Every structure is written in C-alpha cells, then in structure tokens.
Amino acid sequence: MTGRPLTLMAVHAHPDDEATGTGGVLARYAAEGIRTVLVTCTDGACGDGPGGVKPGDPGHDPAAVALMRRQELKASREVLKISDLETLDYADSGMMGWPSNDTPGSFWQTPVQEGAARLADLMRHYRPDVVVTYDENGFYGHPDHIQAHRITMAALDMTDLAPKVYWTTMPRSMMARFGEIMREFGGDMPEPDPAEAAAMAEIGLPDDEITTWVDTTAFSGQKFDALAAHASQGENIFFLKMGKEKFGELMGMETFVRVRDTTGAPVPENDLFAGLR
C-alpha cells in the first residue's frame, strides 16, 4: 500500500438514498478509517415539499425542495461521517412514467456518456478501491437509479481503475420479513394488488445469489439518524415508523452482489474490502 487511504465510493440517485441502502457501510467504514465518498446524482426536486405537498400539487416549489434536500443531505453526511460529498445536481426525474421523466436536463434525459464522463473525472480524482451503486433495474425500477447504474458502469470503463464493484440488493428472505413488518406498522395499509405483489416478489435476490453480507448492526443507530435527517421525506421513509430498536434488528445487515473483482477474495464475503487489506 502507498500512503493513500483505502476509499469507498457510493453512487446514489437522490438525497436520502445514501442512508437507505448503504448508511451502514458508510458509517462502518468511516469508523474504520476508510475514506468514504458519496456521489449524489440528482437534486431531489421531485420529493415532497414542506407539509408533505406532492410534486405537481399547488404549492410544490421544485427549487425550494431541492435546496431543502441539499441541507438534509449535508446533515445526513455529518451523521454518517462521510469524508467527501459530490453532487452532480441533475434534475430529479421523478418516478417511472411521470411527465418529469421527459424534462430536458433531467437525469433520465441526460446522455449516459455525458454523466459518465463527469463521474469518471471524480473516480480519477478519488481512485476508489470499492465502488457501490444499483443493479441494472435500479433495484426497483426508478429511472434515476437505473441511470445512476448506467453512468457508474460506463464511467468505470472510461478509467484505468480496477476497483471491486458492488450492486446493492436485498435477500428474498429479508423481503418477506419486510412484508410482515410493513403490515405490523402500516395499520390500515391496503393489500397490494396481485400485479404489485408479484413485482415486489421479484425485488432482491435469492439468498444464495448474494455474494456479500456486511454486518453493520453496531451502526444502525447512525443509519436511522441519517434517514431521520431527511425529515421532509419522512412520509415516504417507512423505516422511521418502526423506531430505532426494531430498525436495528431488521436493518443491521447490508447485502450486495460483487460484479467486478481483481482480488480473488472468496465469496460469500463479509467485507467490501476483503482482499484489499
């Protein structure tokens, strides 16, 4: 090793995504002295506004929402002790099928090679040893998550770097447990229609296809607090409803699929930096 610290780069779509899927590893590896770099691709302007006002409704000001979410992202960064924050500030594309998908300048409308070139510059600067992003479907089909995946993989191909590369995922066994917890805390939450239930059943992977299981239980309190820092989106962050103790029980393990590796570290593994230290 040279004097350069080991570095983790997480590429996410929106403010708050960093906490949901990778809050545990970001906090854990920061505590271990690893440099943690968060790249947030969009401004989050399609999120809820003050008082829960929804995009497209009267009183929803995208510019004000983006500014508010930038401040929340900074607060989350402090909680997770993230070393470096980079924001690409593309316009939030909204959920799949929304009119905002077609807005000029939205992340979904940005040519992949353009976004990838910007991200490749950041990769050359930070020279990450580990890169984490979403799978080809953005985990659940969100256009900005899909685009974050696309520019990340394209950016890697533009550089001479060979980091370990991971996609976030969820074991199907845990998804089943989520369903139980959601019914427990959701109160009068309606049953999903059959098509929606079938789509949910396809999220994540069978347990035996997951390569990497990272125990972040000791950092689940930080992860909860990082999610809570995104207070404007609290209505959409289901996990906050369960309280810290139950959250820690359910969210203490973060799971990934390793898709690129030059270390030869055997899988399954319990450390994103296996083979690097």
C-alpha positions as a Python dict, from the first residue, in 0.01 Angstrom:
ca = {
    (1, 'M'): (0, 0, 0),
    (2, 'T'): (101, 355, -63),
    (3, 'G'): (13, 636, 177),
    (4, 'R'): (-326, 672, 4),
    (5, 'P'): (-616, 564, 224),
    (6, 'L'): (-849, 286, 117),
    (7, 'T'): (-1152, 452, -43),
    (8, 'L'): (-1518, 360, -82),
    (9, 'M'): (-1729, 546, -340),
    (10, 'A'): (-2107, 512, -329),
    (11, 'V'): (-2301, 645, -629),
    (12, 'H'): (-2664, 724, -547),
    (13, 'A'): (-2954, 889, -725),
    (14, 'H'): (-3120, 1116, -467),
    (15, 'P'): (-3063, 1273, -128),
    (16, 'D'): (-3169, 1005, 128),
    (17, 'D'): (-3070, 707, -92),
    (18, 'E'): (-2728, 705, 71),
    (19, 'A'): (-2884, 622, 407),
    (20, 'T'): (-3137, 361, 294),
    (21, 'G'): (-2912, 112, 120),
    (22, 'T'): (-2560, 200, 231),
    (23, 'G'): (-2589, 402, 553),
    (24, 'G'): (-2446, 113, 750),
    (25, 'V'): (-2139, 53, 535),
    (26, 'L'): (-2069, 424, 501),
    (27, 'A'): (-2075, 464, 879),
    (28, 'R'): (-1885, 142, 948),
    (29, 'Y'): (-1602, 205, 705),
    (30, 'A'): (-1569, 569, 807),
    (31, 'A'): (-1524, 446, 1165),
    (32, 'E'): (-1252, 210, 1041),
    (33, 'G'): (-1058, 499, 889),
    (34, 'I'): (-1156, 434, 528),
    (35, 'R'): (-1224, 736, 310),
    (36, 'T'): (-1592, 743, 216),
    (37, 'V'): (-1706, 933, -92),
    (38, 'L'): (-2073, 988, -169),
    (39, 'V'): (-2182, 1095, -517),
    (40, 'T'): (-2547, 1209, -534),
    (41, 'C'): (-2664, 1242, -892),
    (42, 'T'): (-2988, 1444, -868),
    (43, 'D'): (-3123, 1741, -676),
    (44, 'G'): (-3421, 1554, -533),
    (45, 'A'): (-3663, 1821, -653),
    (46, 'C'): (-3939, 1565, -717),
    (47, 'G'): (-3956, 1485, -346),
    (48, 'D'): (-4220, 1611, -105),
    (49, 'G'): (-4227, 1978, -15),
    (50, 'P'): (-4294, 2131, 328),
    (51, 'G'): (-4606, 1986, 487),
    (52, 'G'): (-4590, 1683, 257),
    (53, 'V'): (-4705, 1870, -54),
    (54, 'K'): (-4655, 1640, -354),
    (55, 'P'): (-4485, 1715, -685),
    (56, 'G'): (-4732, 1874, -925),
    (57, 'D'): (-4966, 1989, -650),
    (58, 'P'): (-5028, 2359, -574),
    (59, 'G'): (-4753, 2495, -352),
    (60, 'H'): (-4485, 2247, -458),
    (61, 'D'): (-4177, 2452, -545),
    (62, 'P'): (-3912, 2223, -701),
    (63, 'A'): (-3630, 2474, -648),
    (64, 'A'): (-3717, 2518, -282),
    (65, 'V'): (-3746, 2140, -237),
    (66, 'A'): (-3404, 2090, -396),
    (67, 'L'): (-3248, 2345, -162),
    (68, 'M'): (-3412, 2189, 142),
    (69, 'R'): (-3298, 1842, 43),
    (70, 'R'): (-2941, 1964, -12),
    (71, 'Q'): (-2936, 2080, 350),
    (72, 'E'): (-3078, 1746, 465),
    (73, 'L'): (-2814, 1563, 264),
    (74, 'K'): (-2543, 1762, 438),
    (75, 'A'): (-2693, 1670, 775),
    (76, 'S'): (-2702, 1302, 680),
    (77, 'R'): (-2340, 1325, 569),
    (78, 'E'): (-2244, 1456, 914),
    (79, 'V'): (-2429, 1172, 1088),
    (80, 'L'): (-2261, 905, 874),
    (81, 'K'): (-1918, 1077, 893),
    (82, 'I'): (-1886, 1070, 513),
    (83, 'S'): (-1547, 1209, 415),
    (84, 'D'): (-1640, 1365, 80),
    (85, 'L'): (-1971, 1465, -79),
    (86, 'E'): (-2003, 1530, -452),
    (87, 'T'): (-2334, 1640, -608),
    (88, 'L'): (-2391, 1621, -983),
    (89, 'D'): (-2716, 1821, -948),
    (90, 'Y'): (-2909, 1675, -1238),
    (91, 'A'): (-3281, 1747, -1223),
    (92, 'D'): (-3475, 1474, -1043),
    (93, 'S'): (-3666, 1267, -1299),
    (94, 'G'): (-3943, 1152, -1066),
    (95, 'M'): (-4094, 804, -1065),
    (96, 'M'): (-4115, 598, -1384),
    (97, 'G'): (-4391, 731, -1608),
    (98, 'W'): (-4408, 1079, -1457),
    (99, 'P'): (-4403, 1375, -1700),
    (100, 'S'): (-4080, 1487, -1532),
    (101, 'N'): (-3907, 1189, -1697),
    (102, 'D'): (-3918, 1387, -2021),
    (103, 'T'): (-3800, 1722, -1885),
    (104, 'P'): (-3490, 1849, -2069),
    (105, 'G'): (-3198, 1840, -1827),
    (106, 'S'): (-3348, 1565, -1613),
    (107, 'F'): (-3112, 1288, -1518),
    (108, 'W'): (-3318, 1037, -1719),
    (109, 'Q'): (-3277, 1250, -2030),
    (110, 'T'): (-2904, 1304, -1981),
    (111, 'P'): (-2688, 1107, -2229),
    (112, 'V'): (-2516, 828, -2040),
    (113, 'Q'): (-2174, 918, -2178),
    (114, 'E'): (-2212, 1277, -2056),
    (115, 'G'): (-2295, 1175, -1700),
    (116, 'A'): (-2032, 902, -1710),
    (117, 'A'): (-1759, 1146, -1815),
    (118, 'R'): (-1830, 1365, -1512),
    (119, 'L'): (-1831, 1066, -1281),
    (120, 'A'): (-1513, 927, -1438),
    (121, 'D'): (-1338, 1254, -1350),
    (122, 'L'): (-1440, 1203, -985),
    (123, 'M'): (-1320, 843, -995),
    (124, 'R'): (-981, 951, -1128),
    (125, 'H'): (-960, 1208, -851),
    (126, 'Y'): (-1058, 980, -561),
    (127, 'R'): (-930, 649, -708),
    (128, 'P'): (-1179, 432, -517),
    (129, 'D'): (-1088, 78, -417),
    (130, 'V'): (-1457, -12, -387),
    (131, 'V'): (-1750, 131, -586),
    (132, 'V'): (-2113, 68, -488),
    (133, 'T'): (-2423, 151, -693),
    (134, 'Y'): (-2752, -8, -805),
    (135, 'D'): (-2819, -301, -1039),
    (136, 'E'): (-2947, -266, -1396),
    (137, 'N'): (-3305, -219, -1275),
    (138, 'G'): (-3212, 38, -1013),
    (139, 'F'): (-3325, -216, -750),
    (140, 'Y'): (-3695, -139, -809),
    (141, 'G'): (-3720, 35, -1145),
    (142, 'H'): (-3672, 401, -1058),
    (143, 'P'): (-3538, 584, -1365),
    (144, 'D'): (-3277, 782, -1173),
    (145, 'H'): (-3149, 466, -1003),
    (146, 'I'): (-3124, 295, -1342),
    (147, 'Q'): (-2937, 596, -1480),
    (148, 'A'): (-2700, 601, -1182),
    (149, 'H'): (-2618, 237, -1257),
    (150, 'R'): (-2560, 315, -1624),
    (151, 'I'): (-2328, 609, -1571),
    (152, 'T'): (-2134, 426, -1299),
    (153, 'M'): (-2058, 125, -1514),
    (154, 'A'): (-1977, 345, -1814),
    (155, 'A'): (-1752, 569, -1602),
    (156, 'L'): (-1556, 270, -1477),
    (157, 'D'): (-1491, 170, -1836),
    (158, 'M'): (-1357, 519, -1909),
    (159, 'T'): (-1085, 491, -1645),
    (160, 'D'): (-782, 272, -1585),
    (161, 'L'): (-911, 182, -1240),
    (162, 'A'): (-999, -170, -1131),
    (163, 'P'): (-1193, -138, -805),
    (164, 'K'): (-1414, -401, -656),
    (165, 'V'): (-1765, -314, -781),
    (166, 'Y'): (-2086, -396, -599),
    (167, 'W'): (-2456, -358, -664),
    (168, 'T'): (-2691, -313, -370),
    (169, 'T'): (-2952, -582, -324),
    (170, 'M'): (-3179, -747, -69),
    (171, 'P'): (-3214, -1117, 14),
    (172, 'R'): (-3561, -1253, -65),
    (173, 'S'): (-3581, -1387, 290),
    (174, 'M'): (-3545, -1031, 419),
    (175, 'M'): (-3801, -901, 169),
    (176, 'A'): (-4052, -1148, 313),
    (177, 'R'): (-3972, -1018, 662),
    (178, 'F'): (-4023, -662, 536),
    (179, 'G'): (-4371, -756, 426),
    (180, 'E'): (-4453, -874, 777),
    (181, 'I'): (-4308, -561, 936),
    (182, 'M'): (-4494, -332, 696),
    (183, 'R'): (-4824, -499, 785),
    (184, 'E'): (-4736, -471, 1154),
    (185, 'F'): (-4657, -100, 1139),
    (186, 'G'): (-4872, 0, 844),
    (187, 'G'): (-5201, -20, 1029),
    (188, 'D'): (-5476, 7, 769),
    (189, 'M'): (-5234, -22, 477),
    (190, 'P'): (-5430, -178, 189),
    (191, 'E'): (-5324, -511, 46),
    (192, 'P'): (-5126, -465, -277),
    (193, 'D'): (-5296, -575, -597),
    (194, 'P'): (-5171, -907, -744),
    (195, 'A'): (-4954, -738, -1009),
    (196, 'E'): (-4788, -515, -749),
    (197, 'A'): (-4735, -811, -516),
    (198, 'A'): (-4577, -1011, -799),
    (199, 'A'): (-4344, -721, -879),
    (200, 'M'): (-4244, -691, -513),
    (201, 'A'): (-4168, -1064, -504),
    (202, 'E'): (-3911, -1013, -781),
    (203, 'I'): (-3717, -744, -592),
    (204, 'G'): (-3388, -858, -448),
    (205, 'L'): (-3222, -1195, -499),
    (206, 'P'): (-3239, -1547, -363),
    (207, 'D'): (-3017, -1561, -57),
    (208, 'D'): (-2765, -1796, -219),
    (209, 'E'): (-2700, -1548, -502),
    (210, 'I'): (-2587, -1271, -267),
    (211, 'T'): (-2209, -1255, -252),
    (212, 'T'): (-2153, -1007, 28),
    (213, 'W'): (-2316, -976, 371),
    (214, 'V'): (-2183, -685, 577),
    (215, 'D'): (-2284, -668, 943),
    (216, 'T'): (-2350, -303, 1026),
    (217, 'T'): (-2561, -365, 1337),
    (218, 'A'): (-2332, -150, 1551),
    (219, 'F'): (-2401, 144, 1319),
    (220, 'S'): (-2777, 101, 1277),
    (221, 'G'): (-2841, 395, 1511),
    (222, 'Q'): (-2639, 621, 1282),
    (223, 'K'): (-2822, 484, 981),
    (224, 'F'): (-3159, 557, 1146),
    (225, 'D'): (-3047, 910, 1236),
    (226, 'A'): (-2924, 968, 880),
    (227, 'L'): (-3265, 870, 745),
    (228, 'A'): (-3430, 1094, 1004),
    (229, 'A'): (-3213, 1383, 881),
    (230, 'H'): (-3421, 1369, 561),
    (231, 'A'): (-3723, 1484, 759),
    (232, 'S'): (-3905, 1638, 463),
    (233, 'Q'): (-3939, 1290, 312),
    (234, 'G'): (-4047, 1125, 637),
    (235, 'E'): (-4385, 1025, 496),
    (236, 'N'): (-4204, 816, 234),
    (237, 'I'): (-3940, 667, 464),
    (238, 'F'): (-4131, 376, 609),
    (239, 'F'): (-3842, 257, 823),
    (240, 'L'): (-3865, 556, 1055),
    (241, 'K'): (-4205, 434, 1176),
    (242, 'M'): (-4060, 127, 1346),
    (243, 'G'): (-3827, 304, 1592),
    (244, 'K'): (-3457, 251, 1644),
    (245, 'E'): (-3467, -87, 1818),
    (246, 'K'): (-3677, -267, 1559),
    (247, 'F'): (-3493, -80, 1283),
    (248, 'G'): (-3162, -212, 1415),
    (249, 'E'): (-3292, -569, 1422),
    (250, 'L'): (-3417, -551, 1065),
    (251, 'M'): (-3161, -324, 901),
    (252, 'G'): (-2836, -436, 1063),
    (253, 'M'): (-2719, -639, 764),
    (254, 'E'): (-2644, -473, 429),
    (255, 'T'): (-2614, -700, 129),
    (256, 'F'): (-2452, -671, -212),
    (257, 'V'): (-2362, -856, -528),
    (258, 'R'): (-1998, -833, -628),
    (259, 'V'): (-1980, -782, -1004),
    (260, 'R'): (-1615, -685, -1060),
    (261, 'D'): (-1311, -803, -868),
    (262, 'T'): (-939, -846, -916),
    (263, 'T'): (-854, -958, -562),
    (264, 'G'): (-975, -1316, -585),
    (265, 'A'): (-1129, -1290, -239),
    (266, 'P'): (-1362, -1587, -191),
    (267, 'V'): (-1738, -1541, -172),
    (268, 'P'): (-1957, -1524, 18),
    (269, 'E'): (-1767, -1250, 197),
    (270, 'N'): (-1848, -1025, 492),
    (271, 'D'): (-1638, -722, 399),
    (272, 'L'): (-1644, -499, 91),
    (273, 'F'): (-1269, -461, 136),
    (274, 'A'): (-1192, -834, 156),
    (275, 'G'): (-870, -896, -34),
    (276, 'L'): (-766, -531, -7),
    (277, 'R'): (-636, -526, 348),
}
